[in-house]
Amino acid sequence: MLSTVEKYDLVNKRWEYVQSMPAPRADFGLAVHGSTALHPQPALFVSLQIYAVGGKTFINSKGRHYDAWTPTCEVESYDIVKDCWKEVYHSRDLFWAVGVPMLKCRCAVALVPLDGYVYGKYNS
């Protein structure tokens, strides 16, 4: 589980760190070139934004050691031009946060951008 984000510099042929995600998680990944998502995990590229959706986080039920995974409802949006995670207004609950949480927590969710929306599906 991690919150760090790296990008690959095609010119210098090396990886470099960019702004970390606000919350660490596991079970997602992404490779982007232009406007095409190249990895079928729960993150995708839409209009110069990278959306990381769902995944798993550790829960701590026995003292200081993390001992179990739990699916997360988090949605995070990264602006690749400004190198920052973008806040989104939650109109239902009247607050600003990194993203609008999913109705049900999921990991290994499939996503597709279409007509300004991000659609997700999970086969349970």
Coordinates of N, CA and C in Angstrom, one line a residue:
M1 N 0.9 -1.2 0.0 CA 0.0 0.0 0.0 C 0.9 1.2 0.0
L2 N 0.6 2.2 -0.9 CA 1.4 3.4 -0.9 C 0.5 4.6 -1.4
S3 N 1.1 5.8 -1.2 CA 0.5 7.0 -1.7 C 1.4 7.7 -2.7
T4 N 2.6 7.2 -2.9 CA 3.5 7.9 -3.8 C 3.1 7.7 -5.3
V5 N 3.4 8.6 -6.1 CA 3.0 8.6 -7.5 C 4.3 8.9 -8.3
E6 N 4.6 8.2 -9.4 CA 5.7 8.4 -10.2 C 5.3 8.6 -11.6
K7 N 6.1 9.3 -12.4 CA 5.9 9.4 -13.8 C 7.2 9.1 -14.5
Y8 N 7.1 8.6 -15.7 CA 8.3 8.2 -16.5 C 8.7 9.3 -17.5
D9 N 9.9 9.8 -17.4 CA 10.4 10.8 -18.4 C 10.9 10.1 -19.6
L10 N 10.2 10.2 -20.7 CA 10.6 9.5 -21.9 C 11.9 10.0 -22.5
V11 N 12.2 11.3 -22.3 CA 13.4 11.9 -22.9 C 14.6 11.4 -22.1
N12 N 14.6 11.5 -20.8 CA 15.7 11.2 -20.0 C 15.7 9.7 -19.5
K13 N 14.6 9.0 -19.9 CA 14.5 7.6 -19.6 C 14.7 7.3 -18.1
R14 N 13.9 7.9 -17.3 CA 14.0 7.7 -15.8 C 12.6 8.0 -15.2
W15 N 12.4 7.4 -14.0 CA 11.2 7.7 -13.2 C 11.5 8.8 -12.3
E16 N 10.4 9.6 -12.0 CA 10.6 10.7 -11.1 C 9.2 10.8 -10.3
Y17 N 9.4 11.2 -9.0 CA 8.2 11.4 -8.2 C 7.4 12.6 -8.5
V18 N 6.1 12.6 -8.5 CA 5.2 13.7 -8.6 C 4.4 13.8 -7.3
Q19 N 3.4 14.7 -7.2 CA 2.7 14.8 -5.9 C 2.0 13.5 -5.5
S20 N 2.2 13.1 -4.3 CA 1.6 11.9 -3.7 C 0.1 12.0 -3.6
M21 N -0.6 10.9 -3.7 CA -2.0 10.8 -3.5 C -2.3 11.2 -2.0
P22 N -3.5 11.8 -1.8 CA -3.9 12.2 -0.4 C -4.0 11.0 0.5
A23 N -4.4 9.9 0.0 CA -4.6 8.7 0.9 C -4.0 7.5 0.3
P24 N -3.2 6.8 1.1 CA -2.5 5.5 0.5 C -3.6 4.4 0.3
R25 N -3.3 3.6 -0.8 CA -4.1 2.5 -1.1 C -3.4 1.5 -2.0
A26 N -4.0 0.4 -2.2 CA -3.4 -0.7 -3.1 C -4.5 -1.1 -4.1
D27 N -4.0 -2.0 -5.0 CA -4.9 -2.7 -6.0 C -5.4 -1.7 -7.1
F28 N -4.5 -0.9 -7.5 CA -4.8 -0.1 -8.7 C -3.5 0.3 -9.4
G29 N -3.5 0.6 -10.7 CA -2.3 1.0 -11.4 C -2.7 1.7 -12.7
L30 N -1.7 2.4 -13.3 CA -2.0 3.2 -14.5 C -0.7 3.4 -15.3
A31 N -0.9 3.3 -16.6 CA 0.2 3.8 -17.5 C -0.5 4.6 -18.5
V32 N -0.1 5.9 -18.7 CA -0.8 6.8 -19.6 C 0.2 7.3 -20.7
H33 N -0.3 7.4 -21.9 CA 0.5 8.1 -23.0 C -0.5 8.9 -23.8
G34 N -0.3 10.2 -23.8 CA -1.3 11.0 -24.5 C -2.6 11.0 -23.7
S35 N -3.7 10.6 -24.4 CA -5.0 10.5 -23.7 C -5.5 9.1 -23.6
T36 N -4.6 8.1 -23.7 CA -5.1 6.7 -23.7 C -4.6 6.0 -22.4
A37 N -5.5 5.4 -21.7 CA -5.1 4.6 -20.5 C -4.6 3.2 -21.1
L38 N -3.5 2.8 -20.6 CA -2.8 1.6 -21.1 C -2.9 0.5 -20.1
H39 N -3.5 0.7 -18.9 CA -3.6 -0.4 -17.9 C -5.0 -0.5 -17.4
P40 N -5.6 -1.7 -17.4 CA -7.0 -1.8 -17.0 C -7.3 -1.8 -15.5
Q41 N -6.5 -1.2 -14.7 CA -6.8 -1.1 -13.3 C -7.6 0.2 -13.0
P42 N -8.1 0.4 -11.8 CA -9.0 1.4 -11.4 C -8.4 2.8 -11.4
A43 N -7.8 3.2 -12.5 CA -7.4 4.6 -12.7 C -7.4 4.9 -14.2
L44 N -7.6 6.1 -14.6 CA -7.8 6.4 -16.0 C -7.4 7.8 -16.3
F45 N -7.3 8.1 -17.6 CA -6.9 9.5 -18.0 C -8.0 10.1 -18.7
V46 N -8.5 11.3 -18.2 CA -9.6 12.0 -18.8 C -9.2 13.5 -18.8
S47 N -9.1 14.2 -19.9 CA -8.9 15.6 -20.0 C -7.8 16.2 -19.1
L48 N -6.6 15.6 -19.2 CA -5.5 16.0 -18.4 C -5.7 15.8 -16.9
Q49 N -6.6 14.9 -16.5 CA -6.8 14.5 -15.1 C -6.6 13.0 -15.1
I50 N -6.0 12.5 -14.0 CA -6.0 11.1 -13.7 C -6.9 10.8 -12.5
Y51 N -7.8 9.9 -12.7 CA -8.7 9.6 -11.7 C -8.4 8.2 -11.1
A52 N -8.1 8.1 -9.8 CA -7.9 6.9 -9.1 C -9.1 6.6 -8.3
V53 N -9.7 5.4 -8.6 CA -11.0 5.1 -8.0 C -10.9 3.7 -7.3
G54 N -11.5 3.7 -6.1 CA -11.6 2.5 -5.3 C -10.2 2.0 -4.9
G55 N -10.1 0.7 -4.7 CA -8.9 0.1 -4.3 C -9.0 -0.5 -2.9
K56 N -7.9 -0.8 -2.2 CA -8.0 -1.4 -0.9 C -7.1 -0.6 0.0
T57 N -7.5 -0.5 1.3 CA -6.6 0.1 2.4 C -6.5 -0.9 3.5
F58 N -5.5 -0.7 4.3 CA -5.3 -1.6 5.5 C -6.2 -1.1 6.6
I59 N -6.7 -2.0 7.4 CA -7.4 -1.6 8.7 C -6.6 -2.2 9.8
N60 N -6.6 -1.5 10.9 CA -5.8 -1.9 12.1 C -6.8 -2.3 13.2
S61 N -6.9 -3.6 13.4 CA -7.9 -4.1 14.4 C -7.2 -4.7 15.7
K62 N -5.9 -4.8 15.6 CA -5.2 -5.5 16.7 C -3.9 -4.7 17.1
G63 N -4.1 -3.5 17.6 CA -2.9 -2.7 18.0 C -2.3 -2.0 16.9
R64 N -0.9 -2.0 16.8 CA -0.2 -1.2 15.9 C 0.0 -1.9 14.5
H65 N -0.2 -3.2 14.4 CA 0.0 -3.9 13.1 C -1.3 -3.9 12.3
Y66 N -1.1 -3.6 11.0 CA -2.2 -3.7 10.1 C -2.4 -5.1 9.7
D67 N -3.6 -5.6 9.9 CA -3.9 -7.0 9.7 C -5.0 -7.4 8.7
A68 N -5.6 -6.4 8.1 CA -6.6 -6.8 7.1 C -6.8 -5.7 6.1
W69 N -7.3 -6.1 4.9 CA -7.6 -5.2 3.9 C -9.1 -4.8 3.9
T70 N -9.4 -3.7 3.4 CA -10.8 -3.3 3.3 C -11.0 -2.5 2.0
P71 N -12.0 -2.7 1.2 CA -12.2 -1.9 0.0 C -12.5 -0.4 0.4
T72 N -12.1 0.5 -0.5 CA -12.3 1.9 -0.2 C -13.3 2.5 -1.3
C73 N -14.0 3.5 -0.9 CA -14.9 4.3 -1.7 C -14.3 5.5 -2.3
E74 N -13.0 5.8 -2.0 CA -12.4 7.0 -2.4 C -12.2 7.2 -3.9
V75 N -12.4 8.4 -4.3 CA -12.1 8.9 -5.7 C -11.2 10.1 -5.6
E76 N -10.1 10.0 -6.3 CA -9.1 11.0 -6.3 C -8.8 11.5 -7.7
S77 N -8.6 12.8 -7.9 CA -8.3 13.3 -9.2 C -7.0 14.1 -9.2
Y78 N -6.1 13.7 -10.1 CA -4.8 14.4 -10.2 C -4.7 15.2 -11.5
D79 N -4.3 16.4 -11.4 CA -4.0 17.3 -12.5 C -2.6 17.2 -12.9
I80 N -2.4 16.6 -14.1 CA -1.0 16.3 -14.6 C -0.2 17.6 -15.0
V81 N -0.9 18.7 -15.3 CA -0.3 19.9 -15.7 C 0.2 20.7 -14.4
K82 N -0.7 20.7 -13.4 CA -0.3 21.5 -12.2 C 0.4 20.6 -11.1
D83 N 0.5 19.3 -11.3 CA 1.0 18.4 -10.4 C 0.4 18.6 -9.0
C84 N -0.9 18.4 -9.0 CA -1.7 18.5 -7.7 C -2.9 17.7 -7.8
W85 N -3.4 17.3 -6.6 CA -4.6 16.6 -6.4 C -5.7 17.6 -6.3
K86 N -6.8 17.5 -7.0 CA -7.8 18.5 -7.2 C -9.0 18.2 -6.3
E87 N -9.5 19.2 -5.6 CA -10.7 19.0 -4.8 C -12.0 19.1 -5.7
V88 N -13.0 18.4 -5.2 CA -14.3 18.3 -5.9 C -15.3 18.7 -4.9
Y89 N -16.4 19.5 -5.3 CA -17.4 19.8 -4.3 C -18.5 18.7 -4.2
H90 N -18.8 18.3 -3.0 CA -19.8 17.3 -2.8 C -21.1 18.0 -2.6
S91 N -21.9 18.1 -3.6 CA -23.1 18.9 -3.6 C -24.1 18.3 -2.6
R92 N -24.2 17.0 -2.5 CA -25.2 16.3 -1.6 C -24.9 16.7 -0.2
D93 N -23.6 16.7 0.2 CA -23.3 16.9 1.6 C -22.7 18.3 1.9
L94 N -22.6 19.1 0.9 CA -22.1 20.5 1.0 C -20.7 20.7 1.6
F95 N -19.7 20.0 1.0 CA -18.3 20.1 1.5 C -17.4 19.9 0.3
W96 N -16.2 20.4 0.5 CA -15.1 20.2 -0.5 C -14.3 19.0 -0.1
A97 N -13.9 18.2 -1.0 CA -13.0 17.0 -0.7 C -12.2 16.7 -2.0
V98 N -11.4 15.7 -1.9 CA -10.6 15.3 -3.1 C -11.4 14.7 -4.2
G99 N -12.4 13.9 -3.8 CA -13.3 13.3 -4.9 C -14.6 12.9 -4.3
V100 N -15.5 12.6 -5.2 CA -16.8 12.2 -4.8 C -16.8 10.7 -4.5
P101 N -17.0 10.2 -3.3 CA -16.9 8.8 -3.0 C -18.0 8.0 -3.8
M102 N -17.6 6.7 -4.1 CA -18.5 5.8 -4.7 C -19.7 5.5 -3.8
L103 N -20.8 5.0 -4.3 CA -21.9 4.6 -3.5 C -21.6 3.4 -2.7
K104 N -20.8 2.5 -3.3 CA -20.4 1.3 -2.6 C -18.9 1.1 -2.8
C105 N -18.2 0.7 -1.7 CA -16.7 0.6 -1.8 C -16.4 -0.6 -2.7
R106 N -15.3 -0.4 -3.5 CA -14.9 -1.5 -4.5 C -13.4 -1.5 -4.6
C107 N -12.9 -2.7 -5.0 CA -11.5 -2.8 -5.4 C -11.5 -3.5 -6.7
A108 N -10.4 -3.2 -7.5 CA -10.3 -3.8 -8.8 C -11.5 -3.5 -9.7
V109 N -11.9 -2.3 -9.6 CA -13.1 -1.8 -10.4 C -12.6 -1.4 -11.8
A110 N -13.4 -1.7 -12.8 CA -13.1 -1.2 -14.2 C -13.8 0.1 -14.5
L111 N -13.1 1.0 -15.2 CA -13.6 2.3 -15.4 C -13.5 2.7 -16.9
V112 N -14.4 3.6 -17.4 CA -14.3 4.1 -18.7 C -14.8 5.5 -18.7
P113 N -14.1 6.5 -19.4 CA -14.6 7.8 -19.5 C -15.5 7.9 -20.8
L114 N -16.6 8.7 -20.7 CA -17.5 8.8 -21.8 C -18.3 10.1 -21.6
D115 N -18.3 11.0 -22.5 CA -19.1 12.2 -22.5 C -19.0 13.0 -21.3
G116 N -17.8 13.2 -20.7 CA -17.6 14.0 -19.5 C -17.8 13.3 -18.2
Y117 N -18.2 12.0 -18.2 CA -18.4 11.2 -17.0 C -17.4 10.1 -17.0
V118 N -17.2 9.5 -15.8 CA -16.4 8.3 -15.6 C -17.4 7.3 -15.1
Y119 N -17.5 6.2 -15.8 CA -18.4 5.1 -15.5 C -17.6 3.9 -14.9
G120 N -18.1 3.3 -13.9 CA -17.4 2.1 -13.3 C -18.3 0.9 -13.2
K121 N -17.6 -0.2 -13.1 CA -18.4 -1.5 -13.0 C -17.5 -2.5 -12.2
Y122 N -18.2 -3.3 -11.4 CA -17.5 -4.3 -10.7 C -18.5 -5.5 -10.7
N123 N -18.0 -6.7 -11.0 CA -18.9 -7.9 -11.0 C -18.7 -8.6 -9.7
S124 N -19.8 -8.5 -8.9 CA -19.7 -9.1 -7.5 C -20.3 -10.5 -7.5

